[in-house]
Coordinates of C-alpha atoms in Angstrom, one line a residue:
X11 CA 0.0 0.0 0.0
X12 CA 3.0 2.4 0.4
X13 CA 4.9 1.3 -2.8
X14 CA 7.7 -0.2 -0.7
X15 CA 9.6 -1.8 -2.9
X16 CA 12.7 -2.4 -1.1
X17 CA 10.2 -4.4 1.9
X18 CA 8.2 -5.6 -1.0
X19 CA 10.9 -7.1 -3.0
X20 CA 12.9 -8.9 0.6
X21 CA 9.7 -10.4 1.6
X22 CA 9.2 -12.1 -2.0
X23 CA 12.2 -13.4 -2.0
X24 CA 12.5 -14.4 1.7
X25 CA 9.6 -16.3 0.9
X26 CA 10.0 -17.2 -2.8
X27 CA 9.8 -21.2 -2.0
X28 CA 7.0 -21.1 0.0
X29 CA 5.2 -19.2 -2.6
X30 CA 6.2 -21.1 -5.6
X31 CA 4.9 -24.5 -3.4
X32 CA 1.6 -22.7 -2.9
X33 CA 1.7 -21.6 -6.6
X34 CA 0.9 -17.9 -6.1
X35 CA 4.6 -16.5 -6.8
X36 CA 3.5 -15.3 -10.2
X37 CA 0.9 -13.4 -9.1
X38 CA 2.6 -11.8 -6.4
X39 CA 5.2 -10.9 -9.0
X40 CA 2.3 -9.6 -11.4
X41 CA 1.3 -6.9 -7.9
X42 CA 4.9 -5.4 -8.2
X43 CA 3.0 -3.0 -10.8
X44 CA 0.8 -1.8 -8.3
X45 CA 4.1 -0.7 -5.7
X46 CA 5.1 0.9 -8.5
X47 CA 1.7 2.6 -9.1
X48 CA 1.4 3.3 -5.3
X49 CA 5.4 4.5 -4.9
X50 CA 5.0 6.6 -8.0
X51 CA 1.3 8.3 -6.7
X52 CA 3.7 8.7 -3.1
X53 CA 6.2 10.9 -5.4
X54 CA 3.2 12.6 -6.8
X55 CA 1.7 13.9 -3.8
X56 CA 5.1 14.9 -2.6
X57 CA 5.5 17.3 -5.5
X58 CA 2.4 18.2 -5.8
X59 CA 2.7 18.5 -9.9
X60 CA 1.4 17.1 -12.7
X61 CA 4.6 16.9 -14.6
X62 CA 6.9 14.8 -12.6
X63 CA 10.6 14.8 -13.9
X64 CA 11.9 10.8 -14.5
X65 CA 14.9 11.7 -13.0
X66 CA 13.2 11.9 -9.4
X67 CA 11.5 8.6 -9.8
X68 CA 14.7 6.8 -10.9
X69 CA 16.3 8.2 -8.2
X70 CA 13.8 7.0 -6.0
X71 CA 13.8 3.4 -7.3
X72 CA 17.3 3.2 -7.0
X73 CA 17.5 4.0 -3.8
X74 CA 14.0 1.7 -2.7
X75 CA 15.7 -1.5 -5.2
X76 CA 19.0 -1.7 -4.4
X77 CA 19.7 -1.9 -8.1
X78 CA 20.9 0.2 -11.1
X79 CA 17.4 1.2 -13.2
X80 CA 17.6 2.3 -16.7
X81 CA 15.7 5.0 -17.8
X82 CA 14.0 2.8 -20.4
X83 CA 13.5 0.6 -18.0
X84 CA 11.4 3.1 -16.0
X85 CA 9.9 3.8 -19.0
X86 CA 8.7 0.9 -19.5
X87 CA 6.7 0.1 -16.3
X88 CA 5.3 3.6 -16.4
X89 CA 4.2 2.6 -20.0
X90 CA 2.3 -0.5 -18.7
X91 CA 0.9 1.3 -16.0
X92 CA -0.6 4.2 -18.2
X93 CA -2.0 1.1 -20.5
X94 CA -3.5 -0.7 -17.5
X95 CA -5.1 2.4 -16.8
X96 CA -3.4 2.6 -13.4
X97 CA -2.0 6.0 -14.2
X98 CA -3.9 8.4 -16.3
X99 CA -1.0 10.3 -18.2
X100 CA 1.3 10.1 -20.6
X101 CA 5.4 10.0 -21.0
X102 CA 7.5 12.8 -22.3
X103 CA 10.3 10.8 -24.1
X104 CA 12.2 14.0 -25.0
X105 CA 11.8 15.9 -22.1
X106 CA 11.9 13.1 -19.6
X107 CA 8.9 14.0 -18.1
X108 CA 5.7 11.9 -16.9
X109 CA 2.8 14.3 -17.3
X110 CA -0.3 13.1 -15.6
X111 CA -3.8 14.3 -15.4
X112 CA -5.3 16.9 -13.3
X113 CA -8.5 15.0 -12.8
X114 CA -7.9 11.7 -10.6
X115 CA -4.2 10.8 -12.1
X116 CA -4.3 7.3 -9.9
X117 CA -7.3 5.9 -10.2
X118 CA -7.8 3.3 -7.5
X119 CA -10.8 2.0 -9.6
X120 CA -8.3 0.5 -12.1
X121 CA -6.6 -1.3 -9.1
X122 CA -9.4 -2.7 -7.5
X123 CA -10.9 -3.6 -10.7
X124 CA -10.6 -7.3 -12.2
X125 CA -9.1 -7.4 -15.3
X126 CA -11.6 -8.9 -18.2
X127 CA -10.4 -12.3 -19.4

């Protein structure tokens, strides 16, 4: 709920056999994109803006995954979360920017919601 990824990530993997046995491991891999979503709305309400520089969130990733992120790596999980309709925005490839609506920019309806199969 607090996109703590660095807790998030130890815990997985703490756990990873157990998980595997019980055969949810995928799935709990597949709710990483929502600590991102939460980590990133977290950023958000920090600075209070609707364009939020990439730079800031890899900074912040780095520093909550222990690990070296790419910026087109980052771009990446921002682009699935703008498809899944977890973020409403869009990415500013030459500026480096995430630019995200004024009007409820993380909707928790697409996070509740059960995906259509």
């Amino acid at each position: 709920k607090k996109g703590d990824l660095r807790r998030f990530n130890s815990l997985l993997l703490q756990h990873q056999s157990n998980f595997v046995k019980l055969g949810v491991f995928l799935v709990l891999e597949q709710v990483k994109i929502i600590a991102y979503r939460n980590l990133f709305k977290r950023l958000y309400l920090l600075t209070n803006s609707t364009r939020l520089n990439l730079q800031a969130f890899l900074s912040v990733l780095r520093e909550q995954c222990d690990e070296e992120m790419e910026l087109a790596e980052l771009e990446c999980i921002l682009a699935n979360l703008i498809f899944q309709n977890k973020i409403k925005g869009y990415i500013s490839h030459q500026k480096h920017f995430l630019i995200v609506s004024k009007a409820d920019p993380f909707p928790i309806a697409a996070v509740i919601r059960r995906p259509s199969v």
